[in-house]
Coordinates of C-alpha atoms in Angstrom, one line a residue:
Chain S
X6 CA 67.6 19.1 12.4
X7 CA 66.6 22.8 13.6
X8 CA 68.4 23.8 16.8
X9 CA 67.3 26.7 19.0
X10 CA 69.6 27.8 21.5
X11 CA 68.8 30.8 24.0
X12 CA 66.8 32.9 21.4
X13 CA 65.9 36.1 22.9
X14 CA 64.3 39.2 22.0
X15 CA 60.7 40.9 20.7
X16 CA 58.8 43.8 19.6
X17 CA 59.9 47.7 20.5
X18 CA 59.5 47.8 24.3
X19 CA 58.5 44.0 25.0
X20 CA 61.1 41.6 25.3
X21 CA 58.7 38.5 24.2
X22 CA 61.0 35.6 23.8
X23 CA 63.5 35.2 27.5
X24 CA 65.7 32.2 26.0
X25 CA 63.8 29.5 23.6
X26 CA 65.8 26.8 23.4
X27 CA 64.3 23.6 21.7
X28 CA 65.0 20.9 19.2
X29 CA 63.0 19.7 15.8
X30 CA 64.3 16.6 15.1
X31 CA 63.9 15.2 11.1
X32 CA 60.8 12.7 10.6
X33 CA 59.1 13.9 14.3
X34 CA 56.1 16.4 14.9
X35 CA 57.2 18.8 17.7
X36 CA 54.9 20.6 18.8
X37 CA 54.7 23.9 20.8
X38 CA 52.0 24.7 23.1
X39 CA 51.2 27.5 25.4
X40 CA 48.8 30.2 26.5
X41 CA 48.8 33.1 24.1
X42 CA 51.2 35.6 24.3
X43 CA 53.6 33.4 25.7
X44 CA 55.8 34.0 22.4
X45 CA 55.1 31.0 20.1
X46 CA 54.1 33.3 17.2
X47 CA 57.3 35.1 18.0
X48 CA 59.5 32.3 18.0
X49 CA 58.7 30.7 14.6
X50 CA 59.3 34.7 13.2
X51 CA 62.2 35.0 14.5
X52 CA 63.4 31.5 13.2
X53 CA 62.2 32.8 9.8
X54 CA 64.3 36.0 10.0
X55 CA 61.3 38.1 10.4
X56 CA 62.2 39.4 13.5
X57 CA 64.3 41.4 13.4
X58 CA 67.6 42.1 16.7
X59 CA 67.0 38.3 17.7
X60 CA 69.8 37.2 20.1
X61 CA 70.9 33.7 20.4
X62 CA 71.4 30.7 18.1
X63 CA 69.3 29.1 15.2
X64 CA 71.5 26.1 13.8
X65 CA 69.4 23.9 10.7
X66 CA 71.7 20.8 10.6
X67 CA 74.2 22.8 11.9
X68 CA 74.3 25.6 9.5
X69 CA 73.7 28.5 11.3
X70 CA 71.2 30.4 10.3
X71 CA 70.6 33.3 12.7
X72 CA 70.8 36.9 11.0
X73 CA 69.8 35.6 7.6
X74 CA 67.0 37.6 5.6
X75 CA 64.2 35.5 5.5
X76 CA 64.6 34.6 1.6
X77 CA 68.0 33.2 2.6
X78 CA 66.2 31.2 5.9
X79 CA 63.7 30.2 3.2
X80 CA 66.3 28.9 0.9
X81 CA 68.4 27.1 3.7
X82 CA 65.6 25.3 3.9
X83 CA 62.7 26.3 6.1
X84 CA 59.4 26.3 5.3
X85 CA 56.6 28.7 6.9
X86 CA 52.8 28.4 7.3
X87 CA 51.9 31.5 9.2
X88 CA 49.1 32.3 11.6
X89 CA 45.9 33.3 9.3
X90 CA 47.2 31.1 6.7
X91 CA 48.5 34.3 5.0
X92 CA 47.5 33.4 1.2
X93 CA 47.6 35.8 -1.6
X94 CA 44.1 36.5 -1.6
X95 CA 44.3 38.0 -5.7
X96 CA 46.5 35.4 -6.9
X97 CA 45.2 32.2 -8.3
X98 CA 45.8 28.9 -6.5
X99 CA 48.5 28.3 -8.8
X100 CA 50.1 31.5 -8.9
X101 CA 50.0 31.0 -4.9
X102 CA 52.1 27.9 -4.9
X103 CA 54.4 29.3 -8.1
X104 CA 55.5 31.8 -5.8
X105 CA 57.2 29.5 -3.6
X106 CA 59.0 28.1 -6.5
X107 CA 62.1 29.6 -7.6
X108 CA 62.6 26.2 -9.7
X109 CA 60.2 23.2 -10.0
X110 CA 60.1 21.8 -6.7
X111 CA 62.0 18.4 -6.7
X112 CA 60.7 17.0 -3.4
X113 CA 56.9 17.4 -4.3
X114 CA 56.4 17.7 -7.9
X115 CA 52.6 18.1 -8.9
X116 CA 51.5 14.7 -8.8
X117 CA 52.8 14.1 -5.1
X118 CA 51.8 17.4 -4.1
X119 CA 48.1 16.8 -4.9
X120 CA 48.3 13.0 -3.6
X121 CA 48.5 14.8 -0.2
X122 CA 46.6 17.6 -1.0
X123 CA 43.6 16.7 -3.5
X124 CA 41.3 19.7 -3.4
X125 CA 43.6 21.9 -4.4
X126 CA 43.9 20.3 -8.2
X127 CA 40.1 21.5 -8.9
X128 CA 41.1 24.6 -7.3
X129 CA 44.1 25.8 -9.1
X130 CA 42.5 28.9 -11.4
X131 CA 40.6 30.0 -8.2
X132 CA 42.0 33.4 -6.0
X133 CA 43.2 32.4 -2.6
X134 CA 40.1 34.5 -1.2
X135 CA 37.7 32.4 -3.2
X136 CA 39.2 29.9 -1.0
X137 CA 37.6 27.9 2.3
X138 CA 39.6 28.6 5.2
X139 CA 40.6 24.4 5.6
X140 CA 41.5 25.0 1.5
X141 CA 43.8 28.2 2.4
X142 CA 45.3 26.0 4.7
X143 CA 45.9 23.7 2.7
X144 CA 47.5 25.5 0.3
X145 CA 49.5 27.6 2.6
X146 CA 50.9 24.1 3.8
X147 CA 51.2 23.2 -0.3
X148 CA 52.9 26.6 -1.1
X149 CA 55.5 26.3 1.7
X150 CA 56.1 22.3 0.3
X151 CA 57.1 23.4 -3.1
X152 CA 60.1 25.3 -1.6
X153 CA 61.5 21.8 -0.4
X154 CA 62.2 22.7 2.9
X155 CA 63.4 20.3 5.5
X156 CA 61.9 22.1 8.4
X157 CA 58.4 22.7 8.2
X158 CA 57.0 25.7 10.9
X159 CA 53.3 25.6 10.8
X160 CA 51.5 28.5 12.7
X161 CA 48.3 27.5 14.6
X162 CA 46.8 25.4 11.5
X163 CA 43.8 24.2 13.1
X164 CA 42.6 27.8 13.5
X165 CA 39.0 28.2 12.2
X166 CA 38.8 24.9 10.6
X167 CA 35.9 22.3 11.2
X168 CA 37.1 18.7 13.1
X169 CA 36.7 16.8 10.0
X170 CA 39.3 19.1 8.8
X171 CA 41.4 19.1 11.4
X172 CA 41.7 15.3 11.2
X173 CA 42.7 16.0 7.5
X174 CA 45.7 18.1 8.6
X175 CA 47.0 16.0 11.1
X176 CA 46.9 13.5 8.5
X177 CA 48.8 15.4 6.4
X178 CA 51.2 16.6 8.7
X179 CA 51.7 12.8 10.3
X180 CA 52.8 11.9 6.5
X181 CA 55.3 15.0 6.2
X182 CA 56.9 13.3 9.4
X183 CA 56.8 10.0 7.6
X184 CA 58.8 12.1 4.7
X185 CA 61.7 12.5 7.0
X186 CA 60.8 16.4 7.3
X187 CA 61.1 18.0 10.8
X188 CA 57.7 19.5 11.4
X189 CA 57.7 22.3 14.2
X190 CA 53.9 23.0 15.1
X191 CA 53.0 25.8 17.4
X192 CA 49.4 24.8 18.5
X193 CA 46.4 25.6 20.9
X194 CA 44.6 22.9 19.9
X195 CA 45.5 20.0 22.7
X196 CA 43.3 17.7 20.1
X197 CA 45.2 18.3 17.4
X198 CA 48.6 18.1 19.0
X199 CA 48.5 15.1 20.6
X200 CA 46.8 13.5 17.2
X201 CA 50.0 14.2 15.9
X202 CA 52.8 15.0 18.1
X203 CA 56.1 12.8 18.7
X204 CA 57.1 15.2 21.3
X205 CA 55.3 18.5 23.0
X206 CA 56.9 21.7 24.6
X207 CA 54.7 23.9 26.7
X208 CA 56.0 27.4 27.0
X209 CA 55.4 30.2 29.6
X210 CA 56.7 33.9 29.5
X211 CA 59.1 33.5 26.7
X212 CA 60.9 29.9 27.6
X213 CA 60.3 26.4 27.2
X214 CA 59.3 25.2 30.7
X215 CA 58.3 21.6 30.1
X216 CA 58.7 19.0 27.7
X217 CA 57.2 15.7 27.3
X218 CA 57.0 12.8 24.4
X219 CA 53.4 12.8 23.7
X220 CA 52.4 9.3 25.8
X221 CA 54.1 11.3 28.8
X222 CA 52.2 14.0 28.5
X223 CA 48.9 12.2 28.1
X224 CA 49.5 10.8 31.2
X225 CA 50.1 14.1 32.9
X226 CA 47.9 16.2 31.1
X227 CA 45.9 17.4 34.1
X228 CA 48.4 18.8 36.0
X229 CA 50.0 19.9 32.8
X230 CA 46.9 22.2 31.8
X231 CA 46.2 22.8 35.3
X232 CA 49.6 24.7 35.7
X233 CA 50.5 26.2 32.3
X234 CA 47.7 26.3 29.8
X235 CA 44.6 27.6 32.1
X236 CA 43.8 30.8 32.1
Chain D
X19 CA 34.3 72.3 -39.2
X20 CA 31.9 69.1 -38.9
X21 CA 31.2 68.5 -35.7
X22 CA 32.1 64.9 -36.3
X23 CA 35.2 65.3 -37.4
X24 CA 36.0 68.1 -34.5
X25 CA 34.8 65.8 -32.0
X26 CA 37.3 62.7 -33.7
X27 CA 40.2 65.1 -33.6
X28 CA 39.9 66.1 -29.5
X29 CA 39.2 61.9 -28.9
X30 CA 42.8 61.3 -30.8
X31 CA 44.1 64.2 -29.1
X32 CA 42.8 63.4 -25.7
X33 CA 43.9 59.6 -26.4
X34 CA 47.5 60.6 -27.3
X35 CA 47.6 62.9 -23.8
X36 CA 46.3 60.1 -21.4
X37 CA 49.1 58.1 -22.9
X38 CA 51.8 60.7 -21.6
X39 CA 50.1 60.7 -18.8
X40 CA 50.1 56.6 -18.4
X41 CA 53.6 56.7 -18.6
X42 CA 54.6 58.8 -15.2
X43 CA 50.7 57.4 -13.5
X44 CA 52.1 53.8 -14.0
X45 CA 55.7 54.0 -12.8
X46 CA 53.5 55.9 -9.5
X47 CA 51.2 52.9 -9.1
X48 CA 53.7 50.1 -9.2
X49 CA 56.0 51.9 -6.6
X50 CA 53.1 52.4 -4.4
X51 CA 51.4 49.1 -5.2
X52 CA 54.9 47.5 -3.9
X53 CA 56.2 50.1 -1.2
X54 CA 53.5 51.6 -0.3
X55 CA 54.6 55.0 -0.5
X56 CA 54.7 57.4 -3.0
X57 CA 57.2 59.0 -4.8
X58 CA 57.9 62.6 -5.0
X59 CA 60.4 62.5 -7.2
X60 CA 58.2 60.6 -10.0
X61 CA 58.0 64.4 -12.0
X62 CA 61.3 65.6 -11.7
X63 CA 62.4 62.0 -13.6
X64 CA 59.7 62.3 -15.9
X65 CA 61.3 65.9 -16.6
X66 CA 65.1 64.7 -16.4
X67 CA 63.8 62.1 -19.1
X68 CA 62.6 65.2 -21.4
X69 CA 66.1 66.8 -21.3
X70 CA 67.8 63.8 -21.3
X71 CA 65.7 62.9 -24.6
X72 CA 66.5 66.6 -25.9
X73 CA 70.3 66.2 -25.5
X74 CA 70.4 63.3 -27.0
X75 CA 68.6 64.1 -30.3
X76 CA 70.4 67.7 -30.4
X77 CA 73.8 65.4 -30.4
X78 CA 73.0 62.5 -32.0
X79 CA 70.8 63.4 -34.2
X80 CA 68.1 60.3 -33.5
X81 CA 65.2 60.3 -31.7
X82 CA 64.9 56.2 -31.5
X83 CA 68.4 56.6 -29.7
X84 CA 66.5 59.3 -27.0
X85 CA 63.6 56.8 -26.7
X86 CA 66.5 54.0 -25.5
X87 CA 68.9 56.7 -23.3
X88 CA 66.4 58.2 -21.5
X89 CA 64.8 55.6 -19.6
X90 CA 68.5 53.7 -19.0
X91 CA 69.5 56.9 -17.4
X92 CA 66.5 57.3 -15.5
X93 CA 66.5 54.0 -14.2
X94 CA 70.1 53.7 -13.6
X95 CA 69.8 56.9 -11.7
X96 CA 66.4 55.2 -9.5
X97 CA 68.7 52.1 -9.1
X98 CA 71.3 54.5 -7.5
X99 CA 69.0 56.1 -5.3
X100 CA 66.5 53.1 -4.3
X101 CA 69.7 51.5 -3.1
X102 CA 71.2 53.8 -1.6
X103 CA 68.7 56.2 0.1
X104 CA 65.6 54.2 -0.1
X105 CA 66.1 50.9 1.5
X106 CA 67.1 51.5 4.5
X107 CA 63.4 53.6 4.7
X108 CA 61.1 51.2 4.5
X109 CA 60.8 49.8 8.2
X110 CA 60.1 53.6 9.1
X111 CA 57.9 55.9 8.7
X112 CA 56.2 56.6 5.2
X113 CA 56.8 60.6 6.2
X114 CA 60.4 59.6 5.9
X115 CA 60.3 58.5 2.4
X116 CA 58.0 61.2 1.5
X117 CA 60.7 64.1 2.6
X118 CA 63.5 62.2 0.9
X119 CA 61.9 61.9 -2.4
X120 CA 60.9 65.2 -2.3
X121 CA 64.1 66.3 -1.2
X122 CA 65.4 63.9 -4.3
X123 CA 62.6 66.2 -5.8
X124 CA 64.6 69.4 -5.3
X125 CA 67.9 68.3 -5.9
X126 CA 67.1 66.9 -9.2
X127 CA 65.2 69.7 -10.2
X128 CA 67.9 72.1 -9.7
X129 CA 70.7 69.7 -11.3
X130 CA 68.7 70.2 -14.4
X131 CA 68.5 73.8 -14.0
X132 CA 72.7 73.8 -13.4
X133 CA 73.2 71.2 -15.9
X134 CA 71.1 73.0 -19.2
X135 CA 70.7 76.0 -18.0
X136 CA 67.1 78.3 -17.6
X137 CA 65.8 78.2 -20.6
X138 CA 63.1 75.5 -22.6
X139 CA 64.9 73.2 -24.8
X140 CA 63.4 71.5 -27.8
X141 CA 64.3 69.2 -30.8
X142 CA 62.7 68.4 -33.9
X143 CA 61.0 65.7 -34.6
X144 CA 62.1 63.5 -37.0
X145 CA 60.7 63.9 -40.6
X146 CA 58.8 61.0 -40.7
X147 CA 57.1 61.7 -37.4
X148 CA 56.6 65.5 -38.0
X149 CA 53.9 65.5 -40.8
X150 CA 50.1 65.2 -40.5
X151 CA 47.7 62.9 -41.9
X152 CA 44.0 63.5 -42.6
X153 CA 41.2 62.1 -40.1
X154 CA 37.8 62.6 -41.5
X155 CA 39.4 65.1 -44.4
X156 CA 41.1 67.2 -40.9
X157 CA 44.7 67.7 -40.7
X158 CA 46.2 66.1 -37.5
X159 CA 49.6 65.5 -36.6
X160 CA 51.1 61.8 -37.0
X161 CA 53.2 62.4 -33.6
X162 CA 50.0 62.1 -31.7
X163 CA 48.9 59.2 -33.3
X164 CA 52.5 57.8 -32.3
X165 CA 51.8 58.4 -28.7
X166 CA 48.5 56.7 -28.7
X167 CA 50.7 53.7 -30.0
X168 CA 53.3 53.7 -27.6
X169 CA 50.7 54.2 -25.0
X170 CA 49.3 51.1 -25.5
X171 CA 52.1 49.1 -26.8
X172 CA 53.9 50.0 -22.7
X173 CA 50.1 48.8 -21.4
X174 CA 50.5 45.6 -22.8
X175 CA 54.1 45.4 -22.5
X176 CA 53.3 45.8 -18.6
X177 CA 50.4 43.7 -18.4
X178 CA 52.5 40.8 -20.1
X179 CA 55.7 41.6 -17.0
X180 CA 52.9 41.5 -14.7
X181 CA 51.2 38.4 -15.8
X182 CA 53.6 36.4 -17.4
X183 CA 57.0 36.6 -15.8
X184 CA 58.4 35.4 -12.7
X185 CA 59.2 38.9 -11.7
X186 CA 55.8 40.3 -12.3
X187 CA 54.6 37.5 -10.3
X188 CA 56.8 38.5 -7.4
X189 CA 55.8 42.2 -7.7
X190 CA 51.9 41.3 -7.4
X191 CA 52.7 39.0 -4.3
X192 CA 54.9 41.7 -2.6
X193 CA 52.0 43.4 -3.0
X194 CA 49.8 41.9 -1.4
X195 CA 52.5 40.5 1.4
X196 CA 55.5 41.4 0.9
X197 CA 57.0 39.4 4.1
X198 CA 54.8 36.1 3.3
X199 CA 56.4 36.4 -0.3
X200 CA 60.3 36.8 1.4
X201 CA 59.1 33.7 3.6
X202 CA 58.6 31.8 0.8
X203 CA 62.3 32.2 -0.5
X204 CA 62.0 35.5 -2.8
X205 CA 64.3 38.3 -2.5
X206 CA 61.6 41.3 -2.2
X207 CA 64.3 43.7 -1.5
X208 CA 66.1 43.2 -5.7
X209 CA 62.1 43.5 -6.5
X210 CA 61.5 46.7 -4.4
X211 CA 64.6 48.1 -6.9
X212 CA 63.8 46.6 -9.8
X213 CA 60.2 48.0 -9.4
X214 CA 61.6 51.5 -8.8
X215 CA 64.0 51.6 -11.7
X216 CA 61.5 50.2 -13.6
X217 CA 59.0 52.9 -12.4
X218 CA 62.0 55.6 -13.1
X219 CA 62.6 54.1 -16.6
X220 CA 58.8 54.5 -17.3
X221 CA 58.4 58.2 -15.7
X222 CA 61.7 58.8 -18.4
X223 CA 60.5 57.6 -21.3
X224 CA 57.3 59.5 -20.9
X225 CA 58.9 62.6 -20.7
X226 CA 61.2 61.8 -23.9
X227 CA 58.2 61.5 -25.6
X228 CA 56.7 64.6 -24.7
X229 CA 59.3 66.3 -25.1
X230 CA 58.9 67.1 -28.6
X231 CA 55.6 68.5 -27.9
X232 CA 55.7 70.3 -24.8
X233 CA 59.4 71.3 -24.8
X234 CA 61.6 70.6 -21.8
X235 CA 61.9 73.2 -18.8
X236 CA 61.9 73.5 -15.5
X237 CA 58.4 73.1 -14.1
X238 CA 57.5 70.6 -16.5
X239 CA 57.8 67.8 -13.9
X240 CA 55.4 69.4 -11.0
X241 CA 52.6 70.4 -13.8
X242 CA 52.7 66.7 -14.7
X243 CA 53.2 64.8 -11.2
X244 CA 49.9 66.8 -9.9
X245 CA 48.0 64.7 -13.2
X246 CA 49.4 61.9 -12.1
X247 CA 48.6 61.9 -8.6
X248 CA 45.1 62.5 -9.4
X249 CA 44.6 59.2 -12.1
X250 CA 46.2 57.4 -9.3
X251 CA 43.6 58.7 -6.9
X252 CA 41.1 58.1 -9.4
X253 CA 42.0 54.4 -10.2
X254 CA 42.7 53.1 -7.5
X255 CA 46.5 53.5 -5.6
X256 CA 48.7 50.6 -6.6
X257 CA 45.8 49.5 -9.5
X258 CA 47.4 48.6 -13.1
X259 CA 43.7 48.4 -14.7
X260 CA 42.8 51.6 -12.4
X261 CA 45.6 53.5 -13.6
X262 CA 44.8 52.6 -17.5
X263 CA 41.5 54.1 -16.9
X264 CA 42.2 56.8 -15.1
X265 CA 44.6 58.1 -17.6
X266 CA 42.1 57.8 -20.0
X267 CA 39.3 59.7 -17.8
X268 CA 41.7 62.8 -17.4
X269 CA 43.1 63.2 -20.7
X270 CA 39.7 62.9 -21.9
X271 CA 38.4 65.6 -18.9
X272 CA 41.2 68.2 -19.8
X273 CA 40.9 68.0 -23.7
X274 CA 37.5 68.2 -23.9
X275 CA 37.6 70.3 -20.6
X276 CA 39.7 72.8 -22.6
X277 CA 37.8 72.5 -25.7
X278 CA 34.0 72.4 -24.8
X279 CA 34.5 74.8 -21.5
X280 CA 37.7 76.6 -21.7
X281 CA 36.4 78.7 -18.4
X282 CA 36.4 75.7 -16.3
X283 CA 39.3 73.6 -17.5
X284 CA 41.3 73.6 -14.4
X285 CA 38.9 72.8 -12.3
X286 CA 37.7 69.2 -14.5
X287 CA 40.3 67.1 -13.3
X288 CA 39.5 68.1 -10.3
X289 CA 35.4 67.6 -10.5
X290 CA 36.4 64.3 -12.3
X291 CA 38.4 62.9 -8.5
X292 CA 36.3 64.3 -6.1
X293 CA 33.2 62.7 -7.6
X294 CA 34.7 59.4 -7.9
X295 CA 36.4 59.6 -4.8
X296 CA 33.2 60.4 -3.4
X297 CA 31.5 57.3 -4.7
X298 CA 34.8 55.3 -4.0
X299 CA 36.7 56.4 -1.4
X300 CA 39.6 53.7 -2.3
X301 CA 39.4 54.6 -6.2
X302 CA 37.7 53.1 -9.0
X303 CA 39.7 49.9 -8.8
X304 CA 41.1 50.5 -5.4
X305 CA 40.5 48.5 -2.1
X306 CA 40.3 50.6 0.7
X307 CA 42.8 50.3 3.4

């Protein structure tokens, strides 16, 4: 479903991303994991257009999409949860999750949307900083649903939250796999991931170095960590 | 004179100023509320929005038609320029935007002068808005009593774009994050313009509505950008409820400033925004940043 072929590039003076090249294939969790500063927080910005000089290829069902504003990236399709959740703090709940909807969302119309996500309905006249970090990110997840995307990129989700919650959004994000969306989950949380994960990338100075469907990568895990994820 | 009565009249009059001044402080608050920058260039529209009213009463002979033509032109003109000039500014530098809207500033300023020429220009107002009605058996001018309307006939006109459109939705998430509210499929760049001719149209209509009173000339726009700089100060940058109030707390300072202690008018505005400023550094209604 989302393609990314050589993607190069950064912030002024550091080249952060040498060549990410990787695949999010519809109804699978892919996730991304990798000591920070590697560029994982770069990557999904520069999917979402937010980068800006990116060189290299990002194809969504073969529409390519590199270039694109991010409204346009949006629209094609791609939906963001950024690091730090990223919520309107002085907008309401539901002013949060109208803002993702340029028209009433056909994919997840309110009843489905609160199926998934159930604390929100009680929630929806209270500002985004009223919120509890596990209820920010669950309606960051909500407000990037409403746009319909087919890709989903979710930003280090588990930051901050408590296990129970944790177990709650790889819940969630098992059942937006179910869905047929392609979920793209940049991760530090090895619990998390492999709760969820069809396949997992590790990346190391700006590249994908290894990849691994998630049984495989159980199995390795040692030597896995050992090389690329220890400090 | 009862004191009463006196005391009514400079309330009216002071209400009917801090609406003038709403107009210019609120197209100023959006633009920084959304850009955060600010716009030089806010009194030298407010002014081209006087003349424009002028010129269009001294030809058409209607001042509803000023009221409509001023703020189109204005905010055609800060469609033209946001486009053109401003965009590509935003990624830089706030000094940047602050030398070209002063420099938009200038140019303006002297446009006017080329354009009508050094001297004030004034039109009548029409007969119907040119008498005086009695307030506590005191003659006061119906005009005045106009402008208090139309002051808060644009608050709630604004607080309903901000609140219950889809546009004002946008502009109170750009904001607050502008690049999370792009992410999310919204084209921040048409709201960034639409805010400024917005703002433009705003400054504009202010300054046709002043006109009458104050005349148009040259100046008119720096005596006026300085008030509003300091109710934006005061409520808060980028605050709609902070810049409602702080209109209110300077007209109020400078009529009753002028009236009570004519000695130490000038300086009440200024008293009036280091003392809040003082006890909050970010405004009444402002966060700090």
């Amino acid at each position: 479903m989302l393609a990314l072929r050589g993607l190069a590039g950064g912030y002024r003076g550091a080249r952060v991303l040498q060549g990410v090249t990787l695949d999010a294939p519809a109804g699978q969790v892919t996730a991304v994991i990798g000591r920070n500063g590697v560029g994982k927080t770069t990557t999904l910005r520069a999917v979402m257009g937010l980068l800006p000089g990116v060189e290299g290829e990002v194809t969504l069902a073969g529409e390519r999409l590199t270039g694109r504003p991010p409204h346009l990236v949006a629209r094609a399709g791609i939906g963001y949860v950024p690091e730090g959740r990223q919520v309107f703090p002085d907008l309401t709940v539901e002013e949060n999750l109208r803002v993702g909807q340029r028209r009433p969302s056909r994919q997840w119309p309110p009843e489905r949307l609160f199926a998934l996500l159930p604390n929100l309905r009680e929630r929806l006249r209270n500002l985004g900083r009223a919120l509890s970090g596990g209820e920010q990110q669950m309606l960051a997840i909500a407000r990037a649903l409403v746009t319909d995307p087919r890709v989903l990129l979710l930003d280090e989700p588990s930051q901050g939250l408590a296990p129970m919650v944790v177990r709650e959004l790889a819940a969630v994000l098992r059942r937006l796999a179910g869905e047929g969306v392609a979920v793209l989950l940049v991760e530090q949380n090895l619990r998390l991931t492999e709760a969820v994960a069809d396949r997992i990338l590790i990346m190391a100075k700006g590249q994908v170095v290894h990849e691994a469907s998630a049984a495989a990568f159980a199995a390795e895990e040692e030597a896995v960590r050992h090389r690329w994820l220890t400090m | 004179m009862d004191p009463v009565a006196l005391f009514t009249l400079q309330l009216l009059n002071a209400l009917s100023l801090s609406a003038l001044l709403f107009f210019i402080a609120l197209g100023l608050t959006l633009i920084f509320g959304i850009m955060r920058v600010i716009n030089f260039a806010h009194g030298a529209i407010y002014m081209l929005g006087a003349y424009v009213g002028v010129t269009t009463q001294t030809l058409t002979g209607s001042f509803a038609l000023s009221l409509v033509l001023a703020p189109l032109a204005a905010a055609l003109l800060g469609l033209a320029f946001e486009r053109s000039a401003l965009t590509r500014l935003y990624a830089r530098e706030h000094s940047a935007f602050l030398l070209v809207t002063f420099g938009l500033a200038l140019a303006l300023t002297e446009a006017i002068r080329l354009a009508w020429g050094p001297d004030p220009r004034q039109a009548e107002l029409p007969a119907a808005l040119a008498g005086i009605v009695f307030v506590l058996d005191e003659p006061f001018p119906v005009y005045r009593l106009v402008l208090i309307g139309a002051g808060a006939a644009a608050a709630l006109a604004l607080w309903l774009l901000l609140h219950r459109t889809r546009l004002g939705l946008l502009m109170r998430a750009a904001s607050q994050n502008a690049a999370m509210t792009a992410a999310l499929g919204n084209d921040v760049a048409a709201v960034r313009a639409a805010v400024f001719a917005l703002a433009c149209g705003l400054a504009a209509l202010g300054g046709a509505l002043a006109a009458p009173l104050f005349t148009a000339y040259i100046g008119l726009g720096t005596s006026v950008i300085i008030d509003a700089f300091v109710i934006v100060m005061i409520g808060g940058m980028g605050s709609f409820v902070g810049t409602a109030v702080g209109s209110l707390l300077v007209g109020f300072a400078q009529t009753f400033g002028n009236f009570y202690f004519p000695e130490l008018a000038l300086g009440a505005t200024y008293a009036l925004m280091i003392a809040v400023l003082l006890l909050r550094p970010g405004g009444l209604f402002g966060r700090e940043e």
